[in-house]
mmCIF file of C-alpha atoms in Angstrom:
data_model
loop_
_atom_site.group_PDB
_atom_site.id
_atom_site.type_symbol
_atom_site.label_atom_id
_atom_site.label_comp_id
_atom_site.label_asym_id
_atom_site.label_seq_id
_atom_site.Cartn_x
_atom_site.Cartn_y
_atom_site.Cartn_z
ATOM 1 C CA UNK T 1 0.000 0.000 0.000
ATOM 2 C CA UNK T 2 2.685 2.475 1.016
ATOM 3 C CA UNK T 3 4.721 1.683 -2.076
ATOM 4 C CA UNK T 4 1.567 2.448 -4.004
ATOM 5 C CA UNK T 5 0.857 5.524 -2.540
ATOM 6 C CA UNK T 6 4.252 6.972 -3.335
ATOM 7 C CA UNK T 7 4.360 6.031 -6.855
ATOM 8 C CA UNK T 8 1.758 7.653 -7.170
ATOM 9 C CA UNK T 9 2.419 10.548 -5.915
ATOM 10 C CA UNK T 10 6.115 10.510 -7.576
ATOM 11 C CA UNK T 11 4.529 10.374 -11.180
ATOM 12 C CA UNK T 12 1.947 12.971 -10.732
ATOM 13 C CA UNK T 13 4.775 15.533 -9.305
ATOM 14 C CA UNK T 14 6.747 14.456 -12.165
ATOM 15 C CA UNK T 15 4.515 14.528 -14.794
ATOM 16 C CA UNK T 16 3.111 18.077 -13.696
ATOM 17 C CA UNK T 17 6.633 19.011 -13.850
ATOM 18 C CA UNK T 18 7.144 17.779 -16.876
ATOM 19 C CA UNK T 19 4.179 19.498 -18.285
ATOM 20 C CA UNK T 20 4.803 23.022 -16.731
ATOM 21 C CA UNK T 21 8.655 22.929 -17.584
ATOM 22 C CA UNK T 22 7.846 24.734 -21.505
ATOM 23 C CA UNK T 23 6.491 27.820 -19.855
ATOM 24 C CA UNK T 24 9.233 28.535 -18.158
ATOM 25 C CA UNK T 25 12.541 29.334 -19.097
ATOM 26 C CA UNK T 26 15.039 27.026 -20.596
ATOM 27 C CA UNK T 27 17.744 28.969 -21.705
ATOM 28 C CA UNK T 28 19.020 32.196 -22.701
ATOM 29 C CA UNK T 29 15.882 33.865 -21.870
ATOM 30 C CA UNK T 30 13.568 31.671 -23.932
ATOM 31 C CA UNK T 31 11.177 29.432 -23.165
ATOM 32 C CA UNK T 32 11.037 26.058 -23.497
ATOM 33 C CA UNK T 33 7.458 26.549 -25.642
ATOM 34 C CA UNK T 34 9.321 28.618 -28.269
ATOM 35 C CA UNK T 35 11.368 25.928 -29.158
ATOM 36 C CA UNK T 36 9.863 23.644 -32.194
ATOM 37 C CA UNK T 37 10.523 19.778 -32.278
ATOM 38 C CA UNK T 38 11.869 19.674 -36.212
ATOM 39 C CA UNK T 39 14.700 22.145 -34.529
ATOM 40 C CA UNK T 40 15.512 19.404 -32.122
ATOM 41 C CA UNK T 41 15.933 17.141 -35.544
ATOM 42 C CA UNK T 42 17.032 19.479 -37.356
ATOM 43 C CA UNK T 43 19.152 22.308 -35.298
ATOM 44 C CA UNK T 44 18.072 25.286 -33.034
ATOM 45 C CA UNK T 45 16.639 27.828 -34.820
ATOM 46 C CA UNK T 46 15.325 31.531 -33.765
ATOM 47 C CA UNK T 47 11.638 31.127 -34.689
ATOM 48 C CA UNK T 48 9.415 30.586 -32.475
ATOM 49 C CA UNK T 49 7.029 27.704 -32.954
ATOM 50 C CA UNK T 50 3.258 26.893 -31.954
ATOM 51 C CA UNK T 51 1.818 25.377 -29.195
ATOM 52 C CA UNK T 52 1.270 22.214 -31.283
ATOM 53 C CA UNK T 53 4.588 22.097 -33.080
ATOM 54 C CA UNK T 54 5.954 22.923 -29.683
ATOM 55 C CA UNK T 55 8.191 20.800 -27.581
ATOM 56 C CA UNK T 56 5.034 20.858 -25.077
ATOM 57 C CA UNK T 57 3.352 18.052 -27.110
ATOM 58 C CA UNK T 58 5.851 15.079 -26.391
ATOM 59 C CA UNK T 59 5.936 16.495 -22.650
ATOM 60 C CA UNK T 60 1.884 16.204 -22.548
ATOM 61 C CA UNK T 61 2.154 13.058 -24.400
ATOM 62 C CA UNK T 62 4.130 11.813 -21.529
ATOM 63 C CA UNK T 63 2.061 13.276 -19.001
ATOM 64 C CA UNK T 64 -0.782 11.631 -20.385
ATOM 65 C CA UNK T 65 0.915 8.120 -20.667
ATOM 66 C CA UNK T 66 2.068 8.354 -17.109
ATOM 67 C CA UNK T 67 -2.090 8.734 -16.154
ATOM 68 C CA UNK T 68 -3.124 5.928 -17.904
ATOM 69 C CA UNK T 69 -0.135 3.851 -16.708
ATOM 70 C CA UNK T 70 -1.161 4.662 -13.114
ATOM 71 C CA UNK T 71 -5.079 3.687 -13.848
ATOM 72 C CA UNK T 72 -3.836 0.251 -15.491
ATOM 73 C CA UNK T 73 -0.988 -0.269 -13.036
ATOM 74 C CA UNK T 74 1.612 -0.445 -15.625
ATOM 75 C CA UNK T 75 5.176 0.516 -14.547
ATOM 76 C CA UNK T 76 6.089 0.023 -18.476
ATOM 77 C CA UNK T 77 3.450 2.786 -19.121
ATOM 78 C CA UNK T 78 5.225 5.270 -16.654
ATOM 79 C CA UNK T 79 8.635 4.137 -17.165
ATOM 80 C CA UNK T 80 7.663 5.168 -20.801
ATOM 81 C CA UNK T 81 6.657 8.457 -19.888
ATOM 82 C CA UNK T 82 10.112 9.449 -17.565
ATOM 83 C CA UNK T 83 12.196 7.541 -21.704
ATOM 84 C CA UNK T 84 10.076 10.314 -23.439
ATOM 85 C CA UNK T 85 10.701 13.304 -20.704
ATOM 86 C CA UNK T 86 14.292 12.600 -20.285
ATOM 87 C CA UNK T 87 14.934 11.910 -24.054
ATOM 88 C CA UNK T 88 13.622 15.073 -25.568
ATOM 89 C CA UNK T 89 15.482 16.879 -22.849
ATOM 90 C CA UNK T 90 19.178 15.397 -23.336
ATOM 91 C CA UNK T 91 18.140 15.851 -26.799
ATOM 92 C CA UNK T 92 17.696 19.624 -26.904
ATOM 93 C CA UNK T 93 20.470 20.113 -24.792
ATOM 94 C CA UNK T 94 22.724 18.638 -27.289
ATOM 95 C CA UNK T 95 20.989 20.100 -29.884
ATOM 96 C CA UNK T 96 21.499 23.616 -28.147
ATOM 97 C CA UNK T 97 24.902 22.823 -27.087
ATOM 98 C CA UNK T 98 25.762 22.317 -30.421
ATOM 99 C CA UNK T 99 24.229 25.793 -31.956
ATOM 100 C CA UNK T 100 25.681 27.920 -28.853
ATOM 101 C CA UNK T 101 29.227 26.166 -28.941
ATOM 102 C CA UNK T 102 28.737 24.718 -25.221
ATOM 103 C CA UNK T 103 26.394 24.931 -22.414
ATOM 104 C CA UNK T 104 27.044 27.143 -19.466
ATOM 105 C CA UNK T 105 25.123 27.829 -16.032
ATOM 106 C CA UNK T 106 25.062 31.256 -14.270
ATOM 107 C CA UNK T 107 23.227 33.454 -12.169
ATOM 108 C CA UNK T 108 22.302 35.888 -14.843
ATOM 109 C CA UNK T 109 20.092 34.091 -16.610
ATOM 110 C CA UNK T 110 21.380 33.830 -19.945
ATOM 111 C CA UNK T 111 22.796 30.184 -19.463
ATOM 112 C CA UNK T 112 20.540 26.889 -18.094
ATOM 113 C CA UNK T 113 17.544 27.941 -16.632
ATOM 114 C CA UNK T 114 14.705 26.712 -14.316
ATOM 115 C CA UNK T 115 12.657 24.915 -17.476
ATOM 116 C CA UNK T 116 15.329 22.559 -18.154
ATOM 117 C CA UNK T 117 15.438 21.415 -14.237
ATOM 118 C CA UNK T 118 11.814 20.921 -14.026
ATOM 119 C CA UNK T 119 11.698 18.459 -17.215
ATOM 120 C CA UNK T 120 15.195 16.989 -16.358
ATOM 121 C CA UNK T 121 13.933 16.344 -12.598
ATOM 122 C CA UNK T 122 10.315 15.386 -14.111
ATOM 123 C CA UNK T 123 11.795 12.663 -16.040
ATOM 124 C CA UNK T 124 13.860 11.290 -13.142
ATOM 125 C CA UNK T 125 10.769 11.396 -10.922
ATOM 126 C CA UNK T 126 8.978 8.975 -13.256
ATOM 127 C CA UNK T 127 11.400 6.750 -13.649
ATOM 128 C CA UNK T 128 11.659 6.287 -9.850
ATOM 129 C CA UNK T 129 7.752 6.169 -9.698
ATOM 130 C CA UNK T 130 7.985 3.268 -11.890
ATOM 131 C CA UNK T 131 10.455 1.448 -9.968
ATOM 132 C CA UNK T 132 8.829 1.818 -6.413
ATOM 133 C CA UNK T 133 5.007 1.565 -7.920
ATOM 134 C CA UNK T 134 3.310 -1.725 -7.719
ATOM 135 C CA UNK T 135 1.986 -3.277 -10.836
ATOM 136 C CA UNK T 136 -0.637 -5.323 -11.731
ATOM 137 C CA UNK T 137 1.542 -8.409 -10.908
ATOM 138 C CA UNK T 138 2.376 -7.702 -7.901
ATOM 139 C CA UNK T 139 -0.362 -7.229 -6.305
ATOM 140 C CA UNK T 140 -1.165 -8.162 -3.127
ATOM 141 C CA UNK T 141 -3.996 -10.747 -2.890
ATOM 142 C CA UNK T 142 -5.871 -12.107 0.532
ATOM 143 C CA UNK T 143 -5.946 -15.532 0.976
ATOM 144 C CA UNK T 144 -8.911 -17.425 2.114
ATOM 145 C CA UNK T 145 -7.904 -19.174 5.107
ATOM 146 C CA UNK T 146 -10.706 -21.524 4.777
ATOM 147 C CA UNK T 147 -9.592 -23.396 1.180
ATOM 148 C CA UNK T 148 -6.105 -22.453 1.648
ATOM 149 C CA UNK T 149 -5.638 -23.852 5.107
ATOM 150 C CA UNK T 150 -3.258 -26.856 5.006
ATOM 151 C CA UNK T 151 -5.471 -29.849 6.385
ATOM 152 C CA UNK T 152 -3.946 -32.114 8.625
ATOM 153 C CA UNK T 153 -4.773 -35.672 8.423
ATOM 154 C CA UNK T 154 -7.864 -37.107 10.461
ATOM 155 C CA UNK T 155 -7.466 -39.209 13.129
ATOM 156 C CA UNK T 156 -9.401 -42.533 13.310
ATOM 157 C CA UNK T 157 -10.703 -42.580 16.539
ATOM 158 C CA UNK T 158 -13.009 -45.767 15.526
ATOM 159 C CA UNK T 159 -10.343 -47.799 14.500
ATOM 160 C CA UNK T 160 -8.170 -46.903 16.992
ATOM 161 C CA UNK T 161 -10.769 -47.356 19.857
ATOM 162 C CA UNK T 162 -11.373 -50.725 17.962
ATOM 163 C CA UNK T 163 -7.697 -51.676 18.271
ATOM 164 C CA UNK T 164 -8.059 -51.488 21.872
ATOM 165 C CA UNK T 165 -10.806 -53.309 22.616
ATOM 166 C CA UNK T 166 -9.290 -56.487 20.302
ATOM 167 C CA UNK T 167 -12.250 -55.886 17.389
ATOM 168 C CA UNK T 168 -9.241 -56.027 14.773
ATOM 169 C CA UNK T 169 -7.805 -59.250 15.777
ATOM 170 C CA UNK T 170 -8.187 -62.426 14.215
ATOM 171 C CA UNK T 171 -9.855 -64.777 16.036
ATOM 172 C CA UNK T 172 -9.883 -68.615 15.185
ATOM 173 C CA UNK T 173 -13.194 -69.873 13.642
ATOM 174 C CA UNK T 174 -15.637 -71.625 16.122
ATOM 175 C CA UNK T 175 -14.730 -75.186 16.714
ATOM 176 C CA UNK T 176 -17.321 -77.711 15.926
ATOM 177 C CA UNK T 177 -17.960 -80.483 18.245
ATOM 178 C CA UNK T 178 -16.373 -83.975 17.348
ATOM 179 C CA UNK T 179 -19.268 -86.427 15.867
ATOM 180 C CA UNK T 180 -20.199 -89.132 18.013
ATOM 181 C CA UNK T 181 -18.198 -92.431 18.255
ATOM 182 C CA UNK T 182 -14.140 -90.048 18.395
ATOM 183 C CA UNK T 183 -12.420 -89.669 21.466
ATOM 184 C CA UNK T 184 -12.069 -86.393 22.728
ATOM 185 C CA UNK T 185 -10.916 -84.252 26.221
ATOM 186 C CA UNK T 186 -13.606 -84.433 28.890
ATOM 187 C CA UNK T 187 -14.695 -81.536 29.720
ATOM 188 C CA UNK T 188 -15.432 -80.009 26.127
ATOM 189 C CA UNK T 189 -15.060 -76.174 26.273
ATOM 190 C CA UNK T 190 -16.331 -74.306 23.550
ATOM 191 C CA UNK T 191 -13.819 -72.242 21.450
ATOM 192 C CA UNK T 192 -13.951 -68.756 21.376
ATOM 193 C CA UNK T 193 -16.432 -67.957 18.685
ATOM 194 C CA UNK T 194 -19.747 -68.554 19.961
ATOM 195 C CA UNK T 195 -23.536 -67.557 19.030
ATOM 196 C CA UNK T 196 -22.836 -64.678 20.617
ATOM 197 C CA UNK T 197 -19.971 -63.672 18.656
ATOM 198 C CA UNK T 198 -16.225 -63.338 19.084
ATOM 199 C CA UNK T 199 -15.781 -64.070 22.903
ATOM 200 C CA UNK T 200 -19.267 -64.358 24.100
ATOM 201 C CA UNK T 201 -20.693 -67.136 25.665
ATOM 202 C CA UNK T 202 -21.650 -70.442 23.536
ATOM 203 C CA UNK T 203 -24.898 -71.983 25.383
ATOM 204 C CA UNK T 204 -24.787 -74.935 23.538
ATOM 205 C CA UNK T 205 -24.411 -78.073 25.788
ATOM 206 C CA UNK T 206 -21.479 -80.088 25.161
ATOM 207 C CA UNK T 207 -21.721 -83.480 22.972
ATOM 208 C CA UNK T 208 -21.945 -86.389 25.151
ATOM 209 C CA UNK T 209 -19.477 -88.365 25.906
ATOM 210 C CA UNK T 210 -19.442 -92.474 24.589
ATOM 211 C CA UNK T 211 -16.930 -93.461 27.113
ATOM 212 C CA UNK T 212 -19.351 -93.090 29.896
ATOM 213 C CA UNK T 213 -22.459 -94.822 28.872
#
């Protein structure tokens, strides 16, 4: 949120920068506005141009990119608009460097003025509001704890409960009582499976014994 907040507010001071940087001066007295974007192509010249031939347009261009890159969340959009700001400024200064013989600064203003710094520090501004901004990407996105919750394996309480009371263990089939006429251990005690299931009681009454009659 905080890194959103700044690039925003990073690209709008640098695109109104950007934007009010013609109508001041630039250098020599002149203003940025007067300058026309063949002479930047072609060579400084000393007519003045129109506000449409002017080298406002690229500088609203950008201005306008760097609005619709911060309603789409594009950091190539605004990144764009700082490439466009900076470029056309490095290129008039070369261009004016090379029809003056050299650059200079002073306090007198017939050097560098305050027009070039607001377009050269408008174009750095955007290009730092594209770096710190947040795009679409990288958004951050809430996770629902309920479906994203890791699930930990259920216990079986059943089987386990049945483990200790013996219900998993296997038990030997009910023993049938020897047919008449074989010999067998007196007394005859039933084996564990009974009528009433694995270890209940058997009820039946045990076969009689031939050795006693």
């Amino acid at each position: 949120m905080f890194r959103s907040v700044l690039g925003w507010i990073l690209a709008l001071v640098g695109a109104t920068a950007a934007v009010l940087s013609p109508f001041r001066t630039w250098y020599d007295g002149r203003l940025g506005r007067d300058y026309r974007i063949g002479d930047l192509f072609g060579g400084i010249t000393d007519s003045e141009a129109g506000i449409a031939g002017s080298i406002l347009l690229p500088f609203a261009f950008a201005a306008l990119l760097t609005l619709a890159g911060l309603l789409l969340r594009s950091r190539l959009m605004v990144a764009l608009a700082g490439v466009v700001v900076l470029g056309f400024t490095v290129l008039w200064m070369v261009r004016v460097g090379q029809a003056r013989g050299g650059l200079t600064v002073d306090s007198e203003g017939t050097g560098l003025d305050i027009g070039v710094a607001l377009a050269f520090g408008g174009g750095v501004l955007l290009m730092l509001a594209a770096a710190v901004m947040l795009g679409r990407g990288q958004r951050r996105r809430r996770v629902d704890g309920d479906t994203h919750r890791r699930r930990e394996p259920e216990h079986d309480y059943q089987h386990e409960h049945e483990h200790e009371h013996g219900y998993d263990r296997d038990y030997p089939p009910h023993e049938r009582a020897p047919e008449e006429g074989t010999e067998q251990r007196f007394p005859w005690r039933p084996g564990p499976g009974g009528p009433g299931g694995p270890g209940g009681p058997d009820d039946r009454p045990p076969p009689p014994d031939h050795r006693y009659r």
